[in-house]
CSV table of C-alpha atoms in Angstrom, one decimal:
chain,number,residue,atom,x,y,z
A,105,MET,CA,-31.5,-78.7,-51.5
A,106,VAL,CA,-31.5,-76.6,-48.7
A,107,ASN,CA,-33.2,-74.0,-47.5
A,108,GLU,CA,-33.2,-71.1,-46.3
A,109,GLY,CA,-32.3,-69.2,-43.3
A,110,SER,CA,-33.3,-65.6,-43.2
A,111,GLN,CA,-30.7,-64.6,-40.6
A,112,ASN,CA,-27.0,-63.9,-40.4
A,113,ASN,CA,-24.6,-64.1,-37.6
A,114,ASP,CA,-25.7,-60.8,-36.3
A,115,GLY,CA,-29.2,-62.1,-35.7
A,116,ARG,CA,-30.6,-59.8,-38.5
A,117,CYS,CA,-33.3,-61.2,-40.6
A,118,SER,CA,-33.4,-60.3,-44.3
A,119,GLY,CA,-37.1,-59.9,-44.9
A,120,ASN,CA,-39.6,-57.3,-43.9
A,121,GLU,CA,-40.2,-58.7,-40.4
A,122,PRO,CA,-40.9,-56.3,-37.6
A,123,GLU,CA,-38.2,-55.4,-35.2
A,124,GLY,CA,-39.7,-57.6,-32.5
A,125,ASP,CA,-39.2,-60.7,-34.6
A,126,ARG,CA,-35.4,-60.3,-34.8
A,127,ASN,CA,-32.5,-61.7,-32.9
A,128,ILE,CA,-34.4,-64.9,-32.4
A,129,VAL,CA,-31.4,-67.3,-32.4
A,130,SER,CA,-29.8,-65.6,-29.5
A,131,ASP,CA,-33.2,-65.7,-27.7
A,132,VAL,CA,-33.5,-69.4,-28.5
A,133,ARG,CA,-30.1,-70.2,-27.0
A,134,ALA,CA,-31.0,-68.2,-24.0
A,135,ASN,CA,-34.2,-70.2,-23.7
A,136,ALA,CA,-32.1,-73.4,-24.0
A,137,ASP,CA,-30.2,-72.4,-20.8
A,138,ARG,CA,-33.5,-71.7,-19.2
A,139,ARG,CA,-34.8,-75.1,-20.2
A,140,THR,CA,-31.8,-76.7,-18.5
A,141,PHE,CA,-32.8,-74.9,-15.3
A,142,LEU,CA,-36.4,-75.9,-15.6
A,143,LYS,CA,-35.5,-79.5,-16.2
A,144,GLY,CA,-33.6,-79.4,-12.9
A,145,THR,CA,-36.6,-78.0,-11.1
A,146,GLY,CA,-39.1,-80.5,-12.4
A,147,ALA,CA,-40.1,-78.6,-15.6
A,148,VAL,CA,-43.3,-77.4,-13.9
A,149,GLY,CA,-43.4,-74.5,-16.4
A,150,LEU,CA,-44.0,-76.9,-19.4
A,151,ALA,CA,-47.2,-78.3,-18.0
A,152,ALA,CA,-48.4,-74.8,-17.1
A,153,SER,CA,-47.6,-73.5,-20.6
A,154,ALA,CA,-49.7,-76.3,-22.2
A,155,GLY,CA,-52.6,-75.5,-19.9
A,156,CYS,CA,-52.4,-71.8,-20.8
A,157,LEU,CA,-52.5,-72.6,-24.5
A,158,GLY,CA,-55.5,-74.9,-24.0
A,159,GLY,CA,-54.0,-77.4,-26.5
A,160,SER,CA,-54.3,-81.2,-26.6
A,161,SER,CA,-52.2,-83.6,-24.7
A,162,SER,CA,-50.9,-86.9,-26.1
A,163,GLY,CA,-53.8,-88.6,-24.3
A,164,ASP,CA,-56.4,-86.4,-26.1
A,165,ALA,CA,-56.0,-87.3,-29.7
A,166,PRO,CA,-58.1,-85.6,-32.4
A,167,SER,CA,-61.1,-87.3,-33.8
A,168,GLY,CA,-63.2,-87.1,-37.0
A,169,THR,CA,-61.6,-85.6,-40.1
A,170,PHE,CA,-57.9,-86.2,-40.2
A,171,THR,CA,-56.3,-82.7,-40.5
A,172,VAL,CA,-52.8,-81.8,-41.5
A,173,GLY,CA,-51.5,-78.5,-40.4
A,174,VAL,CA,-48.9,-76.9,-42.8
A,175,LEU,CA,-46.6,-74.1,-42.1
A,176,THR,CA,-45.1,-72.6,-45.2
A,177,SER,CA,-43.1,-69.5,-45.9
A,178,HIS,CA,-45.3,-68.0,-48.7
A,179,THR,CA,-47.9,-69.6,-51.0
A,180,GLY,CA,-47.9,-67.3,-54.0
A,181,THR,CA,-47.1,-68.9,-57.3
A,182,GLU,CA,-43.9,-66.8,-57.4
A,183,ASN,CA,-42.6,-68.5,-54.3
A,184,PRO,CA,-41.8,-72.1,-55.5
A,185,ILE,CA,-40.3,-73.2,-52.2
A,186,GLY,CA,-43.4,-72.3,-50.1
A,187,ASN,CA,-45.8,-73.2,-52.8
A,188,SER,CA,-44.2,-76.6,-53.2
A,189,ILE,CA,-44.8,-77.4,-49.4
A,190,ALA,CA,-48.4,-76.4,-49.5
A,191,ARG,CA,-49.4,-78.0,-52.8
A,192,SER,CA,-47.5,-81.2,-52.1
A,193,ALA,CA,-49.3,-81.7,-48.7
A,194,GLU,CA,-52.6,-81.1,-50.6
A,195,LEU,CA,-51.6,-83.6,-53.3
A,196,ALA,CA,-50.8,-86.2,-50.6
A,197,ALA,CA,-54.2,-85.6,-48.9
A,198,GLU,CA,-56.0,-86.0,-52.3
A,199,GLU,CA,-54.3,-89.3,-52.9
A,200,LEU,CA,-55.0,-90.6,-49.4
A,201,ASN,CA,-58.7,-89.7,-49.7
A,202,ALA,CA,-58.9,-91.5,-53.0
A,203,ASP,CA,-57.6,-94.5,-51.2
A,204,GLY,CA,-60.0,-94.4,-48.3
A,205,GLY,CA,-58.5,-91.7,-46.1
A,206,VAL,CA,-56.7,-92.4,-42.8
A,207,LEU,CA,-58.2,-94.8,-40.3
A,208,GLY,CA,-61.5,-94.4,-42.2
A,209,ASN,CA,-61.5,-90.6,-42.0
A,210,ASP,CA,-61.2,-88.0,-44.7
A,211,VAL,CA,-58.0,-86.0,-44.8
A,212,GLU,CA,-58.0,-82.2,-44.9
A,213,VAL,CA,-55.1,-79.7,-45.1
A,214,SER,CA,-54.9,-76.4,-43.4
A,215,VAL,CA,-52.1,-74.0,-44.6
A,216,LYS,CA,-50.7,-71.1,-42.7
A,217,THR,CA,-47.9,-68.8,-43.9
A,218,THR,CA,-45.1,-67.7,-41.7
A,219,ASN,CA,-43.6,-65.1,-44.1
A,220,GLU,CA,-40.3,-66.4,-42.7
A,221,GLN,CA,-40.9,-64.4,-39.5
A,222,PRO,CA,-40.3,-66.3,-36.2
A,223,GLN,CA,-43.0,-64.7,-34.1
A,224,ARG,CA,-45.6,-65.1,-36.9
A,225,GLY,CA,-44.6,-68.7,-37.3
A,226,LYS,CA,-45.2,-69.3,-33.6
A,227,THR,CA,-48.7,-67.6,-33.8
A,228,LYS,CA,-49.7,-69.6,-36.8
A,229,TYR,CA,-48.4,-72.9,-35.3
A,230,GLU,CA,-50.6,-72.3,-32.3
A,231,GLU,CA,-53.6,-71.5,-34.5
A,232,LEU,CA,-53.2,-74.8,-36.2
A,233,THR,CA,-52.7,-76.9,-33.0
A,234,VAL,CA,-54.9,-75.1,-30.5
A,235,SER,CA,-57.7,-73.5,-32.5
A,236,GLU,CA,-57.9,-76.1,-35.2
A,237,ASP,CA,-56.7,-79.1,-33.2
A,238,VAL,CA,-54.9,-80.6,-36.3
A,239,ASP,CA,-53.5,-84.1,-36.0
A,240,PHE,CA,-50.0,-83.1,-36.8
A,241,THR,CA,-48.0,-80.4,-38.6
A,242,THR,CA,-45.3,-80.2,-41.3
A,243,GLY,CA,-43.5,-77.6,-43.3
A,244,VAL,CA,-41.3,-74.8,-41.9
A,245,PHE,CA,-38.7,-73.5,-44.3
A,246,THR,CA,-36.5,-71.3,-42.2
A,247,SER,CA,-34.4,-72.4,-39.2
A,248,GLU,CA,-35.3,-69.3,-37.2
A,249,VAL,CA,-39.0,-70.1,-37.4
A,250,LEU,CA,-38.4,-73.7,-36.5
A,251,LEU,CA,-36.4,-72.9,-33.4
A,252,ASN,CA,-39.1,-70.4,-32.3
A,253,ILE,CA,-41.8,-73.1,-32.3
A,254,MET,CA,-39.8,-75.9,-30.7
A,255,ASP,CA,-41.2,-75.1,-27.2
A,256,SER,CA,-44.7,-74.9,-28.6
A,257,ILE,CA,-44.3,-78.3,-30.2
A,258,ALA,CA,-43.2,-79.7,-26.8
A,259,SER,CA,-46.2,-78.0,-25.1
A,260,GLN,CA,-48.8,-79.2,-27.6
A,261,GLN,CA,-47.4,-82.7,-27.8
A,262,LYS,CA,-48.4,-83.1,-31.4
A,263,VAL,CA,-46.0,-84.6,-33.9
A,264,HIS,CA,-44.3,-82.1,-36.2
A,265,MET,CA,-42.3,-83.4,-39.2
A,266,THR,CA,-40.1,-80.6,-40.6
A,267,ALA,CA,-39.9,-80.1,-44.3
A,268,GLY,CA,-37.3,-77.5,-45.1
A,269,ALA,CA,-35.3,-76.1,-42.1
A,270,ALA,CA,-31.9,-77.6,-41.7
A,271,THR,CA,-30.5,-76.4,-38.4
A,272,PRO,CA,-29.0,-79.2,-36.2
A,273,GLU,CA,-30.0,-77.2,-33.1
A,274,ALA,CA,-33.5,-78.7,-33.2
A,275,SER,CA,-32.2,-82.3,-32.7
A,276,THR,CA,-29.7,-81.0,-30.1
A,277,MET,CA,-32.8,-80.1,-28.0
A,278,LEU,CA,-33.8,-83.7,-28.0
A,279,THR,CA,-30.3,-84.7,-26.9
A,280,GLU,CA,-30.7,-82.3,-24.0
A,281,ASP,CA,-34.3,-83.3,-23.1
A,282,TYR,CA,-35.8,-86.1,-25.2
A,283,GLU,CA,-39.1,-86.5,-23.3
A,284,GLN,CA,-39.9,-82.8,-23.8
A,285,TYR,CA,-39.1,-82.5,-27.5
A,286,LYS,CA,-39.7,-86.1,-28.8
A,287,TYR,CA,-42.7,-85.0,-30.9
A,288,TRP,CA,-40.3,-83.3,-33.3
A,289,PHE,CA,-38.9,-85.1,-36.4
A,290,ARG,CA,-37.1,-83.7,-39.5
A,291,THR,CA,-38.2,-85.5,-42.6
A,292,GLY,CA,-35.8,-83.5,-44.7
A,293,PRO,CA,-33.5,-82.2,-45.8
A,294,VAL,CA,-30.6,-83.8,-44.0
A,295,ASN,CA,-29.5,-81.4,-41.3
A,296,ALA,CA,-26.8,-78.7,-42.1
A,297,HIS,CA,-24.0,-80.9,-40.7
A,298,PHE,CA,-24.8,-83.6,-43.1
A,299,LEU,CA,-25.3,-81.2,-46.0
A,300,GLY,CA,-21.6,-80.3,-45.4
A,301,ALA,CA,-20.7,-84.0,-45.1
A,302,ASN,CA,-22.4,-84.8,-48.4
A,303,MET,CA,-20.4,-82.0,-50.1
A,304,VAL,CA,-17.2,-83.7,-48.8
A,305,ASP,CA,-18.4,-87.1,-50.0
A,306,PHE,CA,-19.2,-85.7,-53.4
A,307,ALA,CA,-15.8,-84.0,-53.6
A,308,GLU,CA,-14.0,-87.2,-52.6
A,309,ALA,CA,-15.9,-89.3,-55.2
A,310,ASN,CA,-15.8,-86.8,-58.1
A,311,PHE,CA,-13.4,-83.9,-57.9
A,312,SER,CA,-10.4,-85.7,-59.4
A,313,ASP,CA,-12.4,-86.6,-62.5
A,314,MET,CA,-13.9,-83.1,-62.7
A,315,GLY,CA,-10.5,-81.4,-62.5
A,316,TRP,CA,-11.3,-79.7,-59.3
A,317,ASP,CA,-8.0,-80.4,-57.5
A,318,SER,CA,-8.3,-77.2,-55.6
A,319,VAL,CA,-11.3,-75.1,-54.5
A,320,TYR,CA,-12.1,-71.8,-52.9
A,321,VAL,CA,-15.0,-72.1,-50.5
A,322,LEU,CA,-17.6,-69.4,-50.5
A,323,THR,CA,-20.4,-69.5,-48.0
A,324,GLU,CA,-23.0,-66.7,-47.4
A,325,ASP,CA,-23.1,-65.4,-43.8
A,326,TYR,CA,-26.4,-67.0,-42.5
A,327,THR,CA,-27.1,-69.4,-39.7
A,328,TRP,CA,-27.7,-72.4,-41.9
A,329,THR,CA,-24.2,-72.3,-43.4
A,330,GLU,CA,-22.3,-72.4,-40.1
A,331,PRO,CA,-22.3,-76.2,-39.7
A,332,VAL,CA,-21.6,-76.5,-43.5
A,333,ASP,CA,-18.6,-74.2,-43.1
A,334,GLU,CA,-17.3,-76.2,-40.1
A,335,VAL,CA,-17.5,-79.5,-41.9
A,336,LEU,CA,-15.8,-78.2,-45.1
A,337,ARG,CA,-13.1,-76.5,-43.0
A,338,ASN,CA,-12.3,-79.7,-41.1
A,339,GLN,CA,-12.8,-82.4,-43.7
A,340,LEU,CA,-12.2,-81.2,-47.2
A,341,ALA,CA,-8.4,-81.5,-46.9
A,342,ASP,CA,-8.8,-85.1,-45.6
A,343,ALA,CA,-10.7,-85.9,-48.8
A,344,GLY,CA,-7.6,-85.0,-50.9
A,345,VAL,CA,-8.9,-81.5,-51.9
A,346,GLU,CA,-6.6,-78.5,-51.7
A,347,VAL,CA,-8.5,-75.6,-50.1
A,348,ALA,CA,-7.1,-72.5,-51.8
A,349,GLY,CA,-9.1,-70.2,-49.6
A,350,MET,CA,-12.4,-69.9,-47.5
A,351,LYS,CA,-14.6,-66.8,-47.2
A,352,ARG,CA,-17.9,-66.1,-45.5
A,353,TYR,CA,-19.4,-63.1,-47.2
A,354,ALA,CA,-22.4,-60.9,-46.4
A,355,GLY,CA,-25.7,-62.3,-47.6
A,356,GLU,CA,-26.6,-58.8,-48.9
A,357,THR,CA,-23.6,-58.8,-51.3
A,358,SER,CA,-24.6,-57.2,-54.6
A,359,ASP,CA,-21.2,-57.1,-56.3
A,360,PHE,CA,-19.1,-60.3,-56.4
A,361,SER,CA,-16.3,-58.9,-58.5
A,362,THR,CA,-13.9,-58.4,-55.6
A,363,ILE,CA,-14.7,-61.9,-54.2
A,364,TYR,CA,-14.2,-63.5,-57.6
A,365,ASP,CA,-10.9,-61.6,-58.0
A,366,GLN,CA,-9.8,-63.4,-54.8
A,367,VAL,CA,-10.9,-66.8,-56.1
A,368,GLU,CA,-9.2,-66.2,-59.4
A,369,ALA,CA,-5.9,-65.0,-57.7
A,370,SER,CA,-5.8,-68.1,-55.6
A,371,GLY,CA,-5.6,-70.3,-58.7
A,372,ALA,CA,-8.4,-72.5,-57.5
A,373,ASP,CA,-10.1,-74.7,-60.1
A,374,ALA,CA,-13.6,-73.9,-58.7
A,375,ALA,CA,-15.6,-71.9,-56.3
A,376,PHE,CA,-17.3,-74.5,-54.0
A,377,VAL,CA,-20.3,-72.6,-52.5
A,378,ALA,CA,-23.1,-72.7,-50.1
A,379,MET,CA,-25.6,-70.0,-50.9
A,380,ALA,CA,-29.3,-69.3,-51.0
A,381,HIS,CA,-30.4,-65.7,-50.8
A,382,SER,CA,-27.4,-64.4,-52.7
A,383,GLY,CA,-27.3,-67.2,-55.2
A,384,SER,CA,-28.9,-65.6,-58.2
A,385,THR,CA,-26.8,-62.5,-58.0
A,386,ALA,CA,-23.6,-64.6,-57.7
A,387,ILE,CA,-24.4,-66.9,-60.6
A,388,VAL,CA,-25.5,-64.2,-63.0
A,389,GLN,CA,-22.3,-62.2,-62.3
A,390,TYR,CA,-20.2,-65.3,-62.6
A,391,ALA,CA,-21.6,-66.1,-66.0
A,392,LYS,CA,-21.4,-62.5,-67.3
A,393,GLN,CA,-17.7,-62.2,-66.2
A,394,GLN,CA,-16.8,-65.8,-67.4
A,395,ARG,CA,-14.2,-66.2,-64.7
A,396,PRO,CA,-11.6,-68.9,-65.2
A,397,PHE,CA,-12.9,-71.3,-62.6
A,398,ALA,CA,-15.9,-73.6,-62.3
A,399,PHE,CA,-18.8,-73.0,-60.0
A,400,GLY,CA,-21.0,-75.2,-57.8
A,401,GLY,CA,-21.9,-76.6,-54.4
A,402,ILE,CA,-25.2,-76.0,-52.6
A,403,HIS,CA,-26.9,-73.3,-54.6
A,404,VAL,CA,-30.5,-73.2,-53.7
A,405,PRO,CA,-31.9,-71.2,-56.6
A,406,MET,CA,-30.3,-73.6,-59.1
A,407,GLN,CA,-32.5,-76.4,-57.6
A,408,LEU,CA,-35.6,-74.9,-59.2
A,409,PRO,CA,-36.5,-76.8,-62.4
A,410,SER,CA,-37.6,-73.6,-64.0
A,411,TYR,CA,-34.4,-71.7,-63.1
A,412,TRP,CA,-32.8,-71.6,-66.6
A,413,SER,CA,-35.5,-69.2,-67.9
A,414,LEU,CA,-35.5,-67.2,-64.7
A,415,VAL,CA,-31.8,-66.2,-65.2
A,416,ASN,CA,-31.7,-66.4,-69.0
A,417,GLY,CA,-29.3,-69.3,-69.0
A,418,ALA,CA,-26.8,-67.9,-66.5
A,419,CYS,CA,-26.8,-71.1,-64.6
A,420,ALA,CA,-25.2,-73.0,-67.5
A,421,TYR,CA,-22.6,-75.5,-66.3
A,422,GLY,CA,-23.3,-74.7,-62.7
A,423,ILE,CA,-23.8,-77.7,-60.3
A,424,THR,CA,-25.8,-78.0,-57.1
A,425,GLN,CA,-26.8,-80.5,-54.5
A,426,ASN,CA,-30.5,-81.3,-54.5
A,427,THR,CA,-33.2,-83.8,-53.4
A,428,ALA,CA,-34.2,-84.9,-56.8
A,429,THR,CA,-34.9,-83.9,-60.4
A,430,PRO,CA,-38.3,-84.6,-62.0
A,431,GLU,CA,-36.7,-87.4,-64.0
A,432,SER,CA,-34.8,-89.0,-61.1
A,433,GLU,CA,-36.0,-92.5,-60.2
A,434,ILE,CA,-34.7,-92.4,-56.6
A,435,THR,CA,-37.6,-94.7,-55.6
A,436,GLU,CA,-40.6,-95.9,-57.5
A,437,LYS,CA,-42.5,-93.0,-56.0
A,438,THR,CA,-40.3,-90.1,-57.1
A,439,VAL,CA,-41.2,-89.6,-60.8
A,440,PRO,CA,-45.0,-90.3,-60.3
A,441,TYR,CA,-45.1,-87.7,-57.6
A,442,ALA,CA,-43.3,-85.1,-59.7
A,443,GLU,CA,-45.6,-85.8,-62.6
A,444,ALA,CA,-48.7,-85.6,-60.4
A,445,TYR,CA,-47.5,-82.3,-59.0
A,446,ASN,CA,-46.9,-80.9,-62.4
A,447,GLU,CA,-50.3,-82.0,-63.5
A,448,LYS,CA,-51.9,-80.3,-60.5
A,449,VAL,CA,-49.8,-77.1,-60.4
A,450,GLY,CA,-48.5,-76.7,-63.9
A,451,LYS,CA,-44.8,-76.8,-63.0
A,452,TYR,CA,-42.5,-79.2,-61.2
A,453,PRO,CA,-41.8,-79.0,-57.5
A,454,VAL,CA,-38.6,-78.0,-55.7
A,455,TYR,CA,-37.0,-80.0,-52.9
A,456,THR,CA,-39.4,-78.9,-50.2
A,457,GLY,CA,-42.3,-80.4,-52.1
A,458,TYR,CA,-40.8,-83.9,-52.1
A,459,ILE,CA,-40.2,-83.7,-48.4
A,460,ALA,CA,-43.6,-82.3,-47.4
A,461,TYR,CA,-45.4,-85.0,-49.6
A,462,ASP,CA,-43.3,-87.7,-47.9
A,463,ALA,CA,-44.1,-86.3,-44.4
A,464,VAL,CA,-47.8,-86.5,-44.9
A,465,LYS,CA,-47.7,-90.0,-46.4
A,466,GLN,CA,-45.3,-91.3,-43.8
A,467,TYR,CA,-47.4,-89.9,-40.9
A,468,ALA,CA,-50.5,-91.5,-42.4
A,469,ALA,CA,-48.8,-94.8,-42.7
A,470,ALA,CA,-47.6,-94.6,-39.1
A,471,ALA,CA,-51.2,-93.9,-37.9
A,472,GLU,CA,-52.5,-96.8,-39.9
A,473,SER,CA,-49.8,-99.1,-38.6
A,474,ALA,CA,-50.4,-98.1,-35.0
A,475,ASP,CA,-54.2,-98.1,-35.5
A,476,SER,CA,-54.1,-94.9,-33.5
A,477,ARG,CA,-54.1,-91.1,-33.7
A,478,ASN,CA,-52.5,-90.8,-30.3
A,479,PRO,CA,-49.2,-88.8,-30.7
A,480,ASP,CA,-47.2,-91.0,-28.4
A,481,ASP,CA,-48.2,-94.1,-30.5
A,482,ILE,CA,-47.2,-92.2,-33.7
A,483,VAL,CA,-43.8,-91.2,-32.2
A,484,SER,CA,-43.1,-94.9,-31.5
A,485,GLU,CA,-44.1,-95.9,-35.0
A,486,LEU,CA,-42.0,-93.2,-36.6
A,487,GLU,CA,-39.0,-94.1,-34.5
A,488,SER,CA,-39.0,-97.7,-35.6
A,489,SER,CA,-40.3,-97.3,-39.2
A,490,SER,CA,-38.4,-97.5,-42.5
A,491,PHE,CA,-40.6,-95.8,-45.1
A,492,THR,CA,-40.0,-95.6,-48.9
A,493,GLY,CA,-40.7,-92.0,-49.9
A,494,THR,CA,-40.0,-89.9,-53.0
A,495,ALA,CA,-36.7,-88.7,-51.5
A,496,GLY,CA,-35.4,-92.2,-50.6
A,497,THR,CA,-35.6,-94.5,-47.5
A,498,LEU,CA,-37.0,-92.5,-44.6
A,499,ARG,CA,-35.5,-93.5,-41.3
A,500,TYR,CA,-34.8,-91.4,-38.2
A,501,TYR,CA,-31.8,-91.3,-35.8
A,502,GLY,CA,-32.6,-92.8,-32.4
A,503,GLN,CA,-32.9,-91.2,-29.0
A,504,ASP,CA,-29.3,-92.1,-28.0
A,505,GLU,CA,-27.7,-91.0,-31.3
A,506,GLU,CA,-26.1,-87.6,-32.0
A,507,TYR,CA,-29.0,-86.1,-33.9
A,508,PRO,CA,-32.2,-87.7,-32.5
A,509,HIS,CA,-35.2,-87.7,-34.9
A,510,ASP,CA,-33.2,-86.2,-37.7
A,511,ILE,CA,-33.6,-88.0,-41.1
A,512,VAL,CA,-30.8,-90.5,-41.5
A,513,TYR,CA,-28.1,-89.6,-44.0
A,514,ASP,CA,-26.7,-92.6,-45.8
A,515,GLU,CA,-24.2,-92.2,-48.7
A,516,THR,CA,-25.4,-95.5,-50.2
A,517,GLY,CA,-29.1,-94.4,-50.2
A,518,GLU,CA,-30.1,-97.9,-48.9
A,519,ASN,CA,-30.7,-97.2,-45.3
A,520,GLY,CA,-31.4,-93.4,-45.4
A,521,VAL,CA,-31.5,-90.6,-47.8
A,522,ASN,CA,-28.6,-89.4,-50.0
A,523,PRO,CA,-28.8,-86.1,-51.8
A,524,LEU,CA,-28.5,-85.9,-55.6
A,525,TRP,CA,-26.1,-83.7,-57.6
A,526,LEU,CA,-27.1,-82.1,-60.9
A,527,GLN,CA,-25.6,-79.9,-63.5
A,528,TRP,CA,-27.4,-77.3,-65.7
A,529,LYS,CA,-26.5,-78.0,-69.3
A,530,PRO,CA,-27.7,-76.2,-72.5
A,531,ASN,CA,-30.0,-78.3,-74.6
A,532,GLU,CA,-28.5,-79.8,-77.8
A,533,ASP,CA,-31.0,-77.9,-80.0
A,534,GLY,CA,-29.9,-74.6,-78.4
A,535,ASP,CA,-33.4,-74.1,-76.9
A,536,GLY,CA,-32.9,-73.5,-73.2
A,537,GLY,CA,-31.2,-75.8,-70.7
A,538,SER,CA,-32.0,-78.7,-68.4
A,539,GLN,CA,-31.0,-80.3,-65.1
A,540,THR,CA,-28.8,-83.4,-65.6
A,541,ALA,CA,-28.2,-85.7,-62.7
A,542,ILE,CA,-24.5,-86.4,-62.3
A,543,TYR,CA,-24.2,-88.2,-58.9
A,544,PRO,CA,-24.7,-90.7,-57.4
A,545,ASP,CA,-23.7,-93.0,-60.2
A,546,ASN,CA,-26.9,-95.1,-60.1
A,547,LEU,CA,-29.0,-92.0,-60.7
A,548,ALA,CA,-26.7,-90.2,-63.1
A,549,SER,CA,-28.1,-89.4,-66.6
A,550,GLY,CA,-24.9,-87.7,-67.7
A,551,SER,CA,-21.4,-86.7,-66.6
A,552,TYR,CA,-19.9,-83.4,-65.5
A,553,GLU,CA,-18.8,-80.9,-68.2
A,554,SER,CA,-16.4,-78.1,-67.6
A,555,PRO,CA,-17.6,-74.6,-68.7
A,556,PRO,CA,-16.1,-73.9,-72.1
A,557,TRP,CA,-14.5,-70.7,-70.9
A,558,VAL,CA,-12.5,-72.4,-68.2
């Protein structure tokens, strides 16, 4: 259920972005140092920046129609991740309007596409908040785009609830300067550190029964996998798992044969992976070569409900972490949302859809509870709220915790969200395949099956 990340350690983006949009992470870290300096000198620059942009302050809340600004990667029907963000926000708005709107006002959605380019994301964010004066914003799939709009969020003082990007660097900014960045929240997924922690928790609870006594860790070389890699490196062994090897590979890898040779030679029972951009190439070659080890971890493409047909069944017996499957009754809202989305769009959503839908609904509930559209009032409501969403119980870490305003990760699922794990299995009638939830136990509709060639 992750994301994302269009950038590797060298600061190179993978899309068609112009040269000027690249190397944004190093720029952001440099800006962080600059912010520390500004904080020490009274942060005069922040107020000046807000004035130059002409945006609202927290004391100048929008009025009239309640408008949701959405930043998504792409909206074409061939891009399910971006399309799920946009269409889910629209679905939430339709349902709110059918129930009387928010504070007696109709709800509208304005969608802008970032094309996963940091500078374009910043421009579109400012169009939403300055030109259109939206109430709040959600979306943002890539970490690089999120990091590039964090200062704009601070300047505009409008609540942003991220639905997609996983970098912990955003919440670290609140640790460094809470008052400046307090308008930022991450509704989901759990940040990249907790994505790794959940992989360890899954391993500790299930690997023994799955026959995965030893694993070879494969992570694609992008920014979002760095915290995941660190957690696996430091904690897998403590969970009783033998780590036969670890490898970060280039995200542009087109031939996994040599890498799979290394996994096979190590004698590992499985390749434990974190991959997004390179995921389809990796799983298709794995299935074609039928290597003598199992395969799974965080595999973003396998999260798509329509993935079986997209890769002609190559995902068979692969497992992945996810937010939900369309049949998963995580809360009483999960399945009704998935069915409503399918009725609206003609297919089921991916993880970003669940999160964007939850963000709009939770923000509306906070506004109603506060009886206010003032961003400072909404921030206070969100910080103290516990909201039942489609993805679980939505709570946020507090100001004094390690990851302020990040969605709370709770392995029990009672006081936060807990990712779900699924396995792709062939249908019994031989017609296609389906996602079977295998963990946590209370949501499992089946158990793990080893690939027949292993």
